[in-house]
mmCIF file of N, CA and C in Angstrom:
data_model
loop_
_atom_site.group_PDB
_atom_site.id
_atom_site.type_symbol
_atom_site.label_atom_id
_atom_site.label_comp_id
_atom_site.label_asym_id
_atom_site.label_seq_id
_atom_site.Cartn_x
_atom_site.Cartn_y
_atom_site.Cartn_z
ATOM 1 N N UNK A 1 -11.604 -14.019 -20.353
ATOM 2 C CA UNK A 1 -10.855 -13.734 -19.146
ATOM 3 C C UNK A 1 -11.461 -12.505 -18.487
ATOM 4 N N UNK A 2 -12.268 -13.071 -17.222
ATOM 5 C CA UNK A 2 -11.900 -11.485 -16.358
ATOM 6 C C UNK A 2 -10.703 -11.133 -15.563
ATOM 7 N N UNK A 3 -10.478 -9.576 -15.627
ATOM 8 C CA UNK A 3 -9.638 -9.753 -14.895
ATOM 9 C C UNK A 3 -10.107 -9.079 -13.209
ATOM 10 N N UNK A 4 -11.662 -9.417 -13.181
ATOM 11 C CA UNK A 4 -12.005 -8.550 -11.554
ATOM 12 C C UNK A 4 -11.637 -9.210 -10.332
ATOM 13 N N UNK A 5 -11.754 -9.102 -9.279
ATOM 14 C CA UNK A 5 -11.632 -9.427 -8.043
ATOM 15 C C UNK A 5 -12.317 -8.650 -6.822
ATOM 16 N N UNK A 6 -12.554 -9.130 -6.175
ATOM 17 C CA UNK A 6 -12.962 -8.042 -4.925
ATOM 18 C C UNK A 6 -12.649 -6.561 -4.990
ATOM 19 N N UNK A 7 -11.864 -6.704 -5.377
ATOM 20 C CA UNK A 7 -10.883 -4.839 -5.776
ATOM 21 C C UNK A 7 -9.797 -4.769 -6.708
ATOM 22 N N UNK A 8 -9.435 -3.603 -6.754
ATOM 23 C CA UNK A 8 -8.876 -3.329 -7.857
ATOM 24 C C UNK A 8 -8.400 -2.015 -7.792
ATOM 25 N N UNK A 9 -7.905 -1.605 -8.678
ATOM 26 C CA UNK A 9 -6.619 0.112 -8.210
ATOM 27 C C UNK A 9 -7.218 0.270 -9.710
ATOM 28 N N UNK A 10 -7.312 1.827 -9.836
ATOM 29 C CA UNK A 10 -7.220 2.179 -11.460
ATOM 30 C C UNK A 10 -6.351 3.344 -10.535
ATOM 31 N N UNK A 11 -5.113 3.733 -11.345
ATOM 32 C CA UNK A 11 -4.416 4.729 -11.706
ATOM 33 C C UNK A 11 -4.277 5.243 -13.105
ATOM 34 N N UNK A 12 -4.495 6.568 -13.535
ATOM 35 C CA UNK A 12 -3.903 6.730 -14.879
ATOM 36 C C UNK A 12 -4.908 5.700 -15.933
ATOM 37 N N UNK A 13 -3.953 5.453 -16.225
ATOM 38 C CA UNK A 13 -5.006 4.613 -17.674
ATOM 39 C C UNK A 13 -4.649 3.152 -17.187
ATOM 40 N N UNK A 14 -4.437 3.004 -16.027
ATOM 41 C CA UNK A 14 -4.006 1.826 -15.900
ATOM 42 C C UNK A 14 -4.835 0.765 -14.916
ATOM 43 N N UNK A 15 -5.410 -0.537 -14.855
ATOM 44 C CA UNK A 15 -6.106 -1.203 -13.843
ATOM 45 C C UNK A 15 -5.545 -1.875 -13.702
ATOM 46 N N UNK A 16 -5.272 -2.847 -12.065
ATOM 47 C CA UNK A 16 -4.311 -3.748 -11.572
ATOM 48 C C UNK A 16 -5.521 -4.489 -10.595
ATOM 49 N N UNK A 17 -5.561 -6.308 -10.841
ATOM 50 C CA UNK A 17 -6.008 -6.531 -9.652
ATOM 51 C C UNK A 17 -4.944 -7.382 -9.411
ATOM 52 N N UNK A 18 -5.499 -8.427 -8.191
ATOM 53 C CA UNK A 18 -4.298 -9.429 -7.822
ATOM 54 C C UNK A 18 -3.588 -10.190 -8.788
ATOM 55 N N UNK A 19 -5.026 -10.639 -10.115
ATOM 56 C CA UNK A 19 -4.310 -10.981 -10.458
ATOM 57 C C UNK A 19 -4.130 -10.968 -12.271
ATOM 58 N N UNK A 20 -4.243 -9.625 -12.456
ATOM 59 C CA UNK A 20 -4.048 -8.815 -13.877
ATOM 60 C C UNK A 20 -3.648 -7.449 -13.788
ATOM 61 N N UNK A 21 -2.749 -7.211 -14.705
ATOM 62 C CA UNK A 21 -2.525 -5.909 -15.190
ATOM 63 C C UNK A 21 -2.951 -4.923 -16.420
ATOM 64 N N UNK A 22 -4.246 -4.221 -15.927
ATOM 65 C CA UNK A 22 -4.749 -3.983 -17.552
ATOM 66 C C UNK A 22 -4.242 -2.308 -17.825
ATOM 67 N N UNK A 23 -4.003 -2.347 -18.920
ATOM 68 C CA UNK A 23 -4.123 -0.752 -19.903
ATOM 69 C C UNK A 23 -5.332 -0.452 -20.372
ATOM 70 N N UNK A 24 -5.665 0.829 -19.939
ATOM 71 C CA UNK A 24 -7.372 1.211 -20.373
ATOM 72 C C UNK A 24 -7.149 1.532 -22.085
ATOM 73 N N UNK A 25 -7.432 0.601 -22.885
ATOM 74 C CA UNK A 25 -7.056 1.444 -24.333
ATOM 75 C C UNK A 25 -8.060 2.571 -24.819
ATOM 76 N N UNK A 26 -9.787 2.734 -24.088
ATOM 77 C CA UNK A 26 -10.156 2.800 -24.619
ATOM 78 C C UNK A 26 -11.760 3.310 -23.880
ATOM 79 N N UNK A 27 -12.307 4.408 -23.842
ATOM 80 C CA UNK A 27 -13.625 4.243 -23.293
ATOM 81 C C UNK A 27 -14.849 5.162 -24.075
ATOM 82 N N UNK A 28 -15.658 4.628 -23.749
ATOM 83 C CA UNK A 28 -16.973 4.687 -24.711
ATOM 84 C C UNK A 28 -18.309 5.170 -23.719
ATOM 85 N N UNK A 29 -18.939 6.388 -23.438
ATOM 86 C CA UNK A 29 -19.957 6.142 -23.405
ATOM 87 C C UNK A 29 -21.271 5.502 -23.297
ATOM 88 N N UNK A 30 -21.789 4.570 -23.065
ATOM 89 C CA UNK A 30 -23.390 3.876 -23.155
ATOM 90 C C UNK A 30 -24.288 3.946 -22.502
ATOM 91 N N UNK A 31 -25.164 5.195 -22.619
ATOM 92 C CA UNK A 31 -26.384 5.615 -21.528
ATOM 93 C C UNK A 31 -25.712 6.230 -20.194
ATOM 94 N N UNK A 32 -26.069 5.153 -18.818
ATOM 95 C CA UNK A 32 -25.595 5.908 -18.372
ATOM 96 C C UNK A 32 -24.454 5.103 -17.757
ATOM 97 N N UNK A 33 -24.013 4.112 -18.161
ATOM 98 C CA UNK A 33 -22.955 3.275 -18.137
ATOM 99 C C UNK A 33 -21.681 3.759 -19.056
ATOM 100 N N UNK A 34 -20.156 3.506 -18.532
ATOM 101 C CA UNK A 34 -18.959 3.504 -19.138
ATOM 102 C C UNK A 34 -18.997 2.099 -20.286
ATOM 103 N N UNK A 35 -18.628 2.461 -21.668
ATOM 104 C CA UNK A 35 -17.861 0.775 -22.262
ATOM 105 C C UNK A 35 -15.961 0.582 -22.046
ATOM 106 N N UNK A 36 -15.590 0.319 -21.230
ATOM 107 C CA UNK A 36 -14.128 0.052 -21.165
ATOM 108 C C UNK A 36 -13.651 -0.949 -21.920
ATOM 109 N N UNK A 37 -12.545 -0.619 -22.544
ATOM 110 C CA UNK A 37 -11.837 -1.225 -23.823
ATOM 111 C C UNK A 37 -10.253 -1.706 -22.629
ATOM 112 N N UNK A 38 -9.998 -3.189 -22.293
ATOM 113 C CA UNK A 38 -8.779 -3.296 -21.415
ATOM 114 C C UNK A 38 -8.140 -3.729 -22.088
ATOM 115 N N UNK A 39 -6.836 -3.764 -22.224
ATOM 116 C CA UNK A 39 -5.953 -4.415 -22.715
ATOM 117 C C UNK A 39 -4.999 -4.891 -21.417
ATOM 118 N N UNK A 40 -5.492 -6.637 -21.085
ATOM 119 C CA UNK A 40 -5.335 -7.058 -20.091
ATOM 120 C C UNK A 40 -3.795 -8.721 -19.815
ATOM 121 N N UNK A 41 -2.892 -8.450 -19.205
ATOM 122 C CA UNK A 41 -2.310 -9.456 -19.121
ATOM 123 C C UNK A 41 -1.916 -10.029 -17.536
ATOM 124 N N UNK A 42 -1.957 -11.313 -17.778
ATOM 125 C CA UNK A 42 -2.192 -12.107 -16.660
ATOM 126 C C UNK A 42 -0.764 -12.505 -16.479
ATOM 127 N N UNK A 43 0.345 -13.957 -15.848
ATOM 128 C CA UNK A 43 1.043 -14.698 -15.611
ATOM 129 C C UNK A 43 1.169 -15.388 -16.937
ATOM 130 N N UNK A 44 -0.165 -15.804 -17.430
ATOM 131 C CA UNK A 44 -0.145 -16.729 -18.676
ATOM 132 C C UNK A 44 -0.703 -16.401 -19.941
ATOM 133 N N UNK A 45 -1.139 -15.109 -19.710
ATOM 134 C CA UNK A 45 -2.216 -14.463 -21.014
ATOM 135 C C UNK A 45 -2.370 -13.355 -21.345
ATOM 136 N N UNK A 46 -2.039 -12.758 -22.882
ATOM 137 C CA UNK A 46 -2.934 -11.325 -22.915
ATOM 138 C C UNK A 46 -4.075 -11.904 -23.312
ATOM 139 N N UNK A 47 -5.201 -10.837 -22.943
ATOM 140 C CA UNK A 47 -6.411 -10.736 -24.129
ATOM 141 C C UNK A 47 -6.850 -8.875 -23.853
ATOM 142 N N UNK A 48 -7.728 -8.452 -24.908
ATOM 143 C CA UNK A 48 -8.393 -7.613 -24.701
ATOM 144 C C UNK A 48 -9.694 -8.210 -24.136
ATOM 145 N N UNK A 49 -10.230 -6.904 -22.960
ATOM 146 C CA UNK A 49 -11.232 -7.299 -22.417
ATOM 147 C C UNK A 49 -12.115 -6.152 -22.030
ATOM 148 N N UNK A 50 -13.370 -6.265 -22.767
ATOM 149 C CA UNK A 50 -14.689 -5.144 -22.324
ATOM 150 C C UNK A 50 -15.326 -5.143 -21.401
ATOM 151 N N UNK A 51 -15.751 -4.477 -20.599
ATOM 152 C CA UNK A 51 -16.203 -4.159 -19.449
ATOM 153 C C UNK A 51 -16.918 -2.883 -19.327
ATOM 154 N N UNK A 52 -18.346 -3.004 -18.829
ATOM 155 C CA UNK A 52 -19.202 -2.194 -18.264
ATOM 156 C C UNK A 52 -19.858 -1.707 -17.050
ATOM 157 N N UNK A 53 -19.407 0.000 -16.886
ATOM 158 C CA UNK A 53 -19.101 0.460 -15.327
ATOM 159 C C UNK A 53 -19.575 1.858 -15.226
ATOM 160 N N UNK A 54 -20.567 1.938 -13.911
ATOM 161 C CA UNK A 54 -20.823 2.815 -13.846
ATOM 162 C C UNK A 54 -20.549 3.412 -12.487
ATOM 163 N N UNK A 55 -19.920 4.927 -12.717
ATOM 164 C CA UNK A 55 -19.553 5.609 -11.812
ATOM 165 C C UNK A 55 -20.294 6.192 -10.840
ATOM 166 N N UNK A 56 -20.620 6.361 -9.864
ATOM 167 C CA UNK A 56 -21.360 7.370 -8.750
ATOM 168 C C UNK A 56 -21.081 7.847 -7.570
ATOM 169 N N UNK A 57 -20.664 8.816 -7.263
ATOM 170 C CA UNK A 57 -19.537 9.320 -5.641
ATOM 171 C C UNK A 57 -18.739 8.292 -5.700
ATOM 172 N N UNK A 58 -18.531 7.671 -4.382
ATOM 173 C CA UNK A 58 -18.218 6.600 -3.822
ATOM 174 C C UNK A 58 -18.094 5.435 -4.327
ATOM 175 N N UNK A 59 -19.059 5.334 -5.333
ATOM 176 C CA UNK A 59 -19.352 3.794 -5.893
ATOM 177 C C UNK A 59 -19.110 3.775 -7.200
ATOM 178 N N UNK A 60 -18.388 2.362 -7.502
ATOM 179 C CA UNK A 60 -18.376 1.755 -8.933
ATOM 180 C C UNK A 60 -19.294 1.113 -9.333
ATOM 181 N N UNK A 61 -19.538 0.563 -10.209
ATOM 182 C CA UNK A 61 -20.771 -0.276 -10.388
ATOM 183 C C UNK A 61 -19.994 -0.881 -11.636
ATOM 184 N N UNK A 62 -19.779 -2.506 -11.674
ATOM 185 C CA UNK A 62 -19.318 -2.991 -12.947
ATOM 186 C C UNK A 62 -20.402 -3.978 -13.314
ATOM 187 N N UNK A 63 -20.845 -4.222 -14.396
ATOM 188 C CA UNK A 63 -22.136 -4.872 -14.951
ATOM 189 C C UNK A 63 -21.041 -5.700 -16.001
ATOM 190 N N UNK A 64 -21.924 -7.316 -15.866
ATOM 191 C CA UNK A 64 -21.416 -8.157 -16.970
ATOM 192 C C UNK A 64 -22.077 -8.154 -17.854
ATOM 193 N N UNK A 65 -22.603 -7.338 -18.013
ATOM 194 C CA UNK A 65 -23.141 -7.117 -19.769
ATOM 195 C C UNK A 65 -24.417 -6.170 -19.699
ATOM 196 N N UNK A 66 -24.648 -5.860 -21.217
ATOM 197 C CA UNK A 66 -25.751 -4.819 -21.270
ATOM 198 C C UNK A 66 -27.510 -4.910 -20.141
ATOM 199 N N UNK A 67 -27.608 -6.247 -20.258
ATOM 200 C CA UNK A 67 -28.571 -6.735 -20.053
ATOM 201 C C UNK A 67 -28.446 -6.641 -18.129
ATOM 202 N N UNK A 68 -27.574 -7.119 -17.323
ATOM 203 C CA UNK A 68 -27.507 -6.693 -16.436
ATOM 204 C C UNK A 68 -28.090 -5.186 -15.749
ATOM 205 N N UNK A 69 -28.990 -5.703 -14.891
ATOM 206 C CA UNK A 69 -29.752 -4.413 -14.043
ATOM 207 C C UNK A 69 -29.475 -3.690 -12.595
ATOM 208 N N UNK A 70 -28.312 -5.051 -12.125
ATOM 209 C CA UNK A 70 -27.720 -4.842 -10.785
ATOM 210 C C UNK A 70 -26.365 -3.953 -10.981
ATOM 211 N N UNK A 71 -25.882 -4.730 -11.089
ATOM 212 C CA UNK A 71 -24.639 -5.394 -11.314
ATOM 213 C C UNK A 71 -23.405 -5.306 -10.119
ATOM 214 N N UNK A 72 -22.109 -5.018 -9.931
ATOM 215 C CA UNK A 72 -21.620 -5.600 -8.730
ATOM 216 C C UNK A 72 -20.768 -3.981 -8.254
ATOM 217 N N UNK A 73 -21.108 -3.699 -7.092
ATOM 218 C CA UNK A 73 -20.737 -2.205 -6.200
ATOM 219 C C UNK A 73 -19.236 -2.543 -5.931
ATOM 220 N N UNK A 74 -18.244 -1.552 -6.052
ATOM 221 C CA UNK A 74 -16.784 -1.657 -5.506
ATOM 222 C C UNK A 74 -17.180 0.411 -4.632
ATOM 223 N N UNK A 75 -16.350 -0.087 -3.283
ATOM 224 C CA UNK A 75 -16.681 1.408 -2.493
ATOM 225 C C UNK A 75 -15.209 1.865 -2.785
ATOM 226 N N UNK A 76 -14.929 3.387 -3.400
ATOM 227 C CA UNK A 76 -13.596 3.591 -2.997
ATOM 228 C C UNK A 76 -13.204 3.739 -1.609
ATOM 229 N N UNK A 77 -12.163 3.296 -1.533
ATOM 230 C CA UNK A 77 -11.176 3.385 -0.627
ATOM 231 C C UNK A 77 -10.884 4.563 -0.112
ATOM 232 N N UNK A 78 -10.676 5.173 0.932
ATOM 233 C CA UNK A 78 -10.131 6.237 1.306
ATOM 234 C C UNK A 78 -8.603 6.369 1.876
ATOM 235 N N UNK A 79 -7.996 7.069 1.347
ATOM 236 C CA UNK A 79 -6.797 7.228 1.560
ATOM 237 C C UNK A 79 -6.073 8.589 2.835
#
């Protein structure tokens, strides 16, 4: 299960997209990438779910796996 979408809110230890609610249990270090540990539930499902993200100003960067060299830009939002 992912739980990404176009966007997404992290507050606190907490990530929400349209259509999951995850608890961050957990984060790790890897180079120069985050390992996020989610503890994620849907309408019909928990699972835990790992995810790799890297931070920079403005930009997120979430990669589907180690091997990934792109991977996919989220811009924050300004409030």
């Amino acid at each position: 299960m992912s739980p990404f979408a176009p966007a997404f809110i992290i507050s606190g230890s907490r990530l929400r997209t349209p259509s999951a609610t995850c608890r961050i249990k957990g984060v790790k270090q890897s180079g120069d990438r985050e390992s996020l540990l989610l503890d994620c539930a849907t309408s019909v499902a928990v699972s835990d779910v790992a995810v790799l993200m890297s931070p920079s100003g403005d930009v997120l960067k979430r990669f589907t796996g180690s091997a990934d060299p792109v991977g996919m830009a989220y811009r924050r939002c300004k409030l």
